[in-house]
Tab-separated table of C-alpha atoms in Angstrom:
chain	number	residue	atom	x	y	z
E	2	MET	CA	119.022	40.602	46.708
E	3	PRO	CA	118.122	43.414	49.185
E	4	GLN	CA	119.876	43.301	52.541
E	5	ILE	CA	117.739	41.891	55.342
E	6	LEU	CA	117.808	43.956	58.529
E	7	ALA	CA	116.852	42.958	62.057
E	8	PHE	CA	116.531	44.945	65.279
E	9	ALA	CA	116.543	43.517	68.793
E	10	THR	CA	116.588	44.707	72.386
E	11	ASN	CA	118.836	43.899	75.308
E	12	GLU	CA	116.066	43.224	77.813
E	13	ASN	CA	117.997	44.175	80.937
E	14	THR	CA	118.304	47.066	83.382
E	15	GLU	CA	120.727	48.997	81.172
E	16	GLY	CA	118.453	48.598	78.133
E	17	ALA	CA	119.738	48.765	74.562
E	18	VAL	CA	118.698	48.372	70.926
E	19	GLN	CA	120.939	46.573	68.443
E	20	SER	CA	120.972	46.314	64.651
E	21	PHE	CA	121.887	43.196	62.663
E	22	THR	CA	122.017	41.914	59.110
E	23	VAL	CA	120.743	38.522	57.986
E	24	THR	CA	122.110	36.630	54.992
E	25	PRO	CA	119.711	35.085	52.435
E	26	ASP	CA	120.326	31.672	54.024
E	27	GLY	CA	119.390	32.932	57.496
E	28	VAL	CA	122.763	33.590	59.148
E	29	LEU	CA	122.625	36.436	61.671
E	30	SER	CA	125.545	38.867	61.873
E	31	GLU	CA	127.144	40.137	65.047
E	32	ALA	CA	125.567	43.352	66.321
E	33	VAL	CA	126.378	46.167	63.887
E	34	GLU	CA	125.541	48.963	66.306
E	35	THR	CA	124.162	49.300	69.815
E	36	VAL	CA	122.321	52.301	71.266
E	37	SER	CA	120.676	52.911	74.635
E	38	SER	CA	116.937	52.302	74.828
E	39	GLY	CA	116.743	55.160	77.314
E	40	GLY	CA	115.291	53.015	80.073
E	41	ASP	CA	114.921	49.729	81.924
E	42	THR	CA	113.994	46.323	80.445
E	43	PRO	CA	113.007	47.120	76.849
E	44	ALA	CA	110.679	44.298	75.810
E	45	PHE	CA	109.889	45.450	72.276
E	46	ALA	CA	111.533	47.116	69.265
E	47	VAL	CA	110.263	47.580	65.726
E	48	GLY	CA	111.516	49.245	62.561
E	49	LEU	CA	109.221	51.939	61.136
E	50	SER	CA	108.553	52.887	57.515
E	51	THR	CA	110.433	56.160	58.135
E	52	GLY	CA	113.681	54.300	58.821
E	53	GLN	CA	113.397	54.955	62.544
E	54	VAL	CA	113.252	52.281	65.243
E	55	ALA	CA	110.725	52.382	68.099
E	56	VAL	CA	111.535	50.830	71.478
E	57	THR	CA	109.486	50.683	74.693
E	58	ASN	CA	110.940	50.182	78.181
E	59	TYR	CA	108.677	47.934	80.249
E	60	ALA	CA	110.143	48.698	83.681
E	61	SER	CA	110.740	52.454	83.425
E	62	ALA	CA	107.563	53.783	81.764
E	63	ASN	CA	109.285	55.355	78.781
E	64	GLY	CA	110.522	54.748	75.262
E	65	ARG	CA	112.427	56.166	72.307
E	66	ILE	CA	111.883	56.442	68.571
E	67	ILE	CA	115.426	56.453	67.229
E	68	PRO	CA	116.336	57.670	63.720
E	69	THR	CA	118.969	55.904	61.657
E	70	THR	CA	121.713	57.882	59.922
E	71	ASP	CA	123.589	57.218	56.675
E	72	THR	CA	122.602	53.556	56.664
E	73	PRO	CA	119.557	51.850	58.210
E	74	LEU	CA	121.922	50.034	60.593
E	75	ASP	CA	123.439	53.120	62.259
E	76	PHE	CA	121.520	54.924	65.013
E	77	ASP	CA	121.263	58.649	65.740
E	78	ASP	CA	121.636	58.753	69.523
E	79	ALA	CA	120.269	62.311	69.715
E	80	ALA	CA	116.694	60.987	69.846
E	81	GLY	CA	114.751	62.086	72.898
E	82	ILE	CA	113.120	59.923	75.549
E	83	ILE	CA	109.315	59.706	75.627
E	84	PRO	CA	107.920	59.443	79.191
E	85	PHE	CA	104.551	57.771	79.734
E	86	PRO	CA	102.436	59.037	82.653
E	87	VAL	CA	102.098	56.690	85.628
E	88	PRO	CA	98.580	56.527	87.132
E	89	ASN	CA	98.150	57.254	90.836
E	90	GLY	CA	98.708	54.071	92.809
E	91	GLY	CA	99.419	52.100	89.648
E	92	ALA	CA	102.168	51.282	87.181
E	93	SER	CA	102.953	52.034	83.557
E	94	ASN	CA	104.563	49.137	81.685
E	95	PRO	CA	104.739	50.078	77.985
E	96	HIS	CA	104.985	46.862	76.013
E	97	MET	CA	104.501	47.695	72.348
E	98	ALA	CA	104.614	50.427	69.712
E	99	LEU	CA	102.494	50.238	66.561
E	100	GLU	CA	102.925	52.521	63.546
E	101	TYR	CA	99.566	53.967	62.463
E	102	GLY	CA	99.714	57.166	60.139
E	103	ARG	CA	98.952	48.187	82.783
E	104	GLY	CA	98.321	51.992	82.800
E	105	ASP	CA	95.033	51.142	81.017
E	106	THR	CA	95.821	53.581	78.205
E	107	VAL	CA	96.913	53.347	74.590
E	108	TRP	CA	99.145	56.387	74.051
E	109	ARG	CA	99.210	58.128	70.666
E	110	LEU	CA	102.504	59.674	69.542
E	111	LYS	CA	103.345	62.146	66.784
E	112	GLU	CA	106.675	63.259	65.375
E	113	ILE	CA	107.247	66.947	66.098
E	114	GLY	CA	109.781	68.622	63.826
E	115	SER	CA	113.031	66.703	63.336
E	116	PRO	CA	113.370	62.884	63.303
E	117	GLY	CA	113.670	61.431	66.794
E	118	ASN	CA	111.561	64.159	68.407
E	119	TRP	CA	108.284	62.472	69.358
E	120	SER	CA	105.648	63.527	71.863
E	121	ILE	CA	102.391	62.185	73.275
E	122	VAL	CA	99.533	63.942	71.484
E	123	GLY	CA	96.586	61.814	72.578
E	124	SER	CA	95.408	58.614	74.177
E	125	ILE	CA	92.655	56.023	74.053
E	126	THR	CA	91.486	55.024	77.523
E	127	GLN	CA	91.054	51.313	78.226
E	128	PRO	CA	88.937	49.521	80.878
E	129	THR	CA	90.213	50.098	84.418
E	130	GLY	CA	92.628	47.403	85.569
E	131	SER	CA	92.675	45.639	82.187
E	132	GLY	CA	96.406	46.062	81.465
E	133	PRO	CA	96.514	46.540	77.664
E	134	ARG	CA	99.513	44.559	76.366
E	135	HIS	CA	99.319	44.302	72.569
E	136	ILE	CA	97.317	46.036	69.855
E	137	ALA	CA	96.535	45.704	66.164
E	138	VAL	CA	94.784	48.058	63.761
E	139	GLU	CA	92.451	46.939	60.979
E	140	GLY	CA	90.962	49.836	59.032
E	141	ASP	CA	89.539	52.234	61.614
E	142	LEU	CA	89.304	49.561	64.321
E	143	LEU	CA	91.662	49.081	67.269
E	144	PHE	CA	92.005	45.534	68.619
E	145	THR	CA	93.554	45.380	72.101
E	146	LEU	CA	94.646	42.328	74.078
E	147	HIS	CA	94.533	42.950	77.837
E	148	GLU	CA	97.014	41.022	79.987
E	149	THR	CA	95.490	41.490	83.441
E	150	THR	CA	91.887	40.626	82.610
E	151	SER	CA	92.612	38.169	79.754
E	152	THR	CA	90.234	39.986	77.433
E	153	LEU	CA	90.172	41.047	73.786
E	154	THR	CA	88.413	44.291	72.889
E	155	VAL	CA	87.489	46.230	69.762
E	156	GLN	CA	87.105	50.009	69.507
E	157	LYS	CA	86.703	52.482	66.681
E	158	ILE	CA	89.754	54.747	66.634
E	159	PRO	CA	88.614	58.240	67.698
E	160	SER	CA	89.973	61.607	66.600
E	161	LEU	CA	93.157	62.819	68.293
E	162	SER	CA	91.150	65.243	70.404
E	163	THR	CA	89.035	62.429	71.881
E	164	LYS	CA	90.358	60.143	74.633
E	165	THR	CA	87.438	57.750	74.930
E	166	ALA	CA	86.031	55.197	72.532
E	167	ALA	CA	83.161	52.835	73.227
E	168	LEU	CA	83.903	49.115	73.346
E	169	LEU	CA	82.311	47.561	70.279
E	170	ALA	CA	83.179	44.097	71.583
E	171	ASN	CA	84.780	42.682	74.733
E	172	VAL	CA	85.384	38.944	75.245
E	173	PHE	CA	87.120	36.700	77.790
E	174	ILE	CA	89.747	34.567	76.009
E	175	VAL	CA	90.526	31.864	78.623
E	176	PRO	CA	89.484	28.251	77.814
E	177	PRO	CA	86.423	27.154	79.831
E	178	ASP	CA	87.806	23.855	81.190
E	179	SER	CA	91.042	25.106	82.770
E	180	PRO	CA	92.512	23.653	86.009
E	181	VAL	CA	90.954	25.011	89.207
E	182	ASN	CA	94.146	26.810	90.267
E	183	ALA	CA	95.081	28.155	86.845
E	184	SER	CA	96.078	31.816	86.685
E	185	PHE	CA	95.951	33.456	83.271
E	186	ALA	CA	97.564	36.503	81.691
E	187	ALA	CA	96.911	37.191	78.006
E	188	ALA	CA	100.114	37.471	75.970
E	189	GLU	CA	100.161	37.811	72.177
E	190	LEU	CA	97.865	39.022	69.401
E	191	LEU	CA	98.078	38.260	65.682
E	192	ILE	CA	95.644	39.236	62.906
E	193	PRO	CA	96.883	37.983	59.506
E	194	LYS	CA	95.700	39.766	56.384
E	195	ILE	CA	93.143	38.192	54.068
E	196	SER	CA	94.688	36.319	51.132
E	197	ALA	CA	93.622	34.096	48.250
E	198	LYS	CA	94.150	31.059	50.475
E	199	PHE	CA	92.568	32.563	53.591
E	200	SER	CA	89.530	34.559	52.543
E	201	VAL	CA	88.179	35.083	56.078
E	202	GLN	CA	90.142	37.099	58.635
E	203	TYR	CA	90.677	35.417	62.000
E	204	ILE	CA	92.256	36.737	65.198
E	205	TYR	CA	94.790	34.622	67.103
E	206	VAL	CA	95.548	35.299	70.787
E	207	SER	CA	97.633	33.313	73.265
E	208	ASN	CA	96.595	32.349	76.786
E	209	ARG	CA	99.478	32.281	79.282
E	210	ASN	CA	98.708	30.123	82.329
E	211	MET	CA	101.038	30.973	85.234
E	212	GLY	CA	99.220	28.825	87.793
E	213	GLU	CA	98.402	25.110	87.954
E	214	VAL	CA	99.736	23.547	84.747
E	215	ASP	CA	97.307	22.002	82.262
E	216	GLU	CA	98.868	18.832	80.812
E	217	ARG	CA	97.465	19.813	77.410
E	218	GLY	CA	99.436	23.051	77.549
E	219	ASP	CA	98.248	26.607	77.072
E	220	THR	CA	95.915	27.525	74.240
E	221	ILE	CA	95.832	29.798	71.253
E	222	ALA	CA	92.279	31.120	71.035
E	223	ILE	CA	90.933	31.900	67.565
E	224	PHE	CA	88.246	34.561	67.120
E	225	ARG	CA	86.365	36.183	64.268
E	226	TYR	CA	85.010	39.735	64.314
E	227	VAL	CA	81.721	39.814	62.438
E	228	GLU	CA	78.759	42.182	62.558
E	229	GLY	CA	80.175	44.012	65.564
E	230	LYS	CA	80.797	40.890	67.650
E	231	LEU	CA	83.830	38.783	68.545
E	232	GLU	CA	82.976	35.110	68.052
E	233	LEU	CA	85.131	32.298	69.462
E	234	VAL	CA	86.013	29.840	66.695
E	235	SER	CA	88.276	27.412	68.571
E	236	GLN	CA	90.782	26.909	71.390
E	237	VAL	CA	93.927	25.099	70.194
E	238	TYR	CA	95.986	23.353	72.900
E	239	THR	CA	99.709	23.683	72.183
E	240	GLY	CA	101.520	21.577	74.781
E	241	LEU	CA	103.450	24.735	75.746
E	242	ASP	CA	103.665	26.305	79.188
E	243	GLN	CA	103.159	30.087	79.479
E	244	ILE	CA	102.863	31.021	75.798
E	245	GLN	CA	104.204	34.515	75.255
E	246	TYR	CA	104.868	34.489	71.526
E	247	LEU	CA	103.277	33.376	68.271
E	248	ILE	CA	105.003	31.135	66.573
E	249	ALA	CA	104.548	29.946	69.749
E	250	GLY	CA	107.150	29.769	72.477
E	251	GLY	CA	106.767	28.811	76.112
E	252	VAL	CA	108.744	30.621	78.802
E	253	ALA	CA	108.320	27.846	81.380
E	254	GLY	CA	108.253	24.058	81.448
E	255	ASP	CA	109.939	22.023	78.700
E	256	GLY	CA	107.666	22.648	75.715
E	257	SER	CA	110.099	25.217	74.242
E	258	ILE	CA	108.996	26.291	70.756
E	259	ALA	CA	106.383	24.997	68.337
E	260	VAL	CA	105.461	26.130	64.834
E	261	PHE	CA	101.853	25.836	63.683
E	262	ARG	CA	100.198	26.309	60.320
E	263	ARG	CA	96.685	27.478	59.719
E	264	VAL	CA	94.267	24.760	58.606
E	265	ASP	CA	90.541	24.579	57.893
E	266	GLU	CA	90.770	27.987	56.165
E	267	GLY	CA	92.289	29.493	59.308
E	268	ARG	CA	89.749	28.178	61.816
E	269	SER	CA	92.284	25.878	63.483
E	270	LEU	CA	96.023	25.205	63.800
E	271	GLU	CA	98.187	22.155	63.089
E	272	GLU	CA	101.642	21.622	64.584
E	273	VAL	CA	104.379	21.248	61.949
E	274	ALA	CA	107.566	21.492	64.038
E	275	ARG	CA	108.761	21.540	67.649
E	276	ASN	CA	112.188	22.235	69.140
E	277	THR	CA	113.231	21.565	72.733
E	278	ASP	CA	116.998	22.163	72.454
E	279	LEU	CA	116.718	25.387	74.452
E	280	PRO	CA	114.016	25.741	77.116
E	281	PHE	CA	113.240	29.435	76.686
E	282	ARG	CA	113.078	31.572	73.540
E	283	VAL	CA	112.665	35.326	73.898
E	284	SER	CA	111.518	36.379	70.424
E	285	PHE	CA	111.203	35.346	66.792
E	286	VAL	CA	111.834	37.030	63.441
E	287	TRP	CA	110.200	36.038	60.154
E	288	LEU	CA	112.725	36.364	57.299
């Protein structure tokens, strides 16, 4: 059976990326190797098809794309650091990297020459003050979830020489009957592929309420993109406080982690498991 690999970040000021192996029965090894993320508070790391690992540093406006060496578990620490421009009077908090052949910009990177040498070659401007947090690509469409404005947008991906792309759709994701003093910040975005069981593609986004708590918990909003419009299908209350992840996991309160399955052909969610042993989970890996 092929070896299962996992990569994780040390989300602290020193910032690091670590490699692990996972046994077929789900046992995680100790860290095989650790390498600097090149910055402060790396919130995201992902393995790429090239064997490299991308990491973004939320608090220092930079990132690295780190090659592996003789094995996919060993890092080449010669990789450069990629700085992201900070807007005047604002902040740059890179939160995700997506492989595709709050600064309000999606930066586009390209490998220049040797592995580990990446540079910014373009960008796709986002609405002012929206705070793009997570993205997904479907065909030639870019779906962006904006943390600050709690919105979901769709754009057609432009050529590298073009920085602007019209919004094909732009919707507010917050449930309509929230507490008066609720304060929302969009968190996660998931767009599963079409399958024999789920013939219609739906978009799942999490609402993170950091204000007055709703006793029903935060919601996962389900949308469908059809004929150039984003249509709300349902709002599923999870019983979790401040959802930041899909499975989903709450980073406040005592809801901890809940696992949901898609029902009604993907139009809704049904809880299948919940764990409250530890109050806060940072991330999840599907094996």
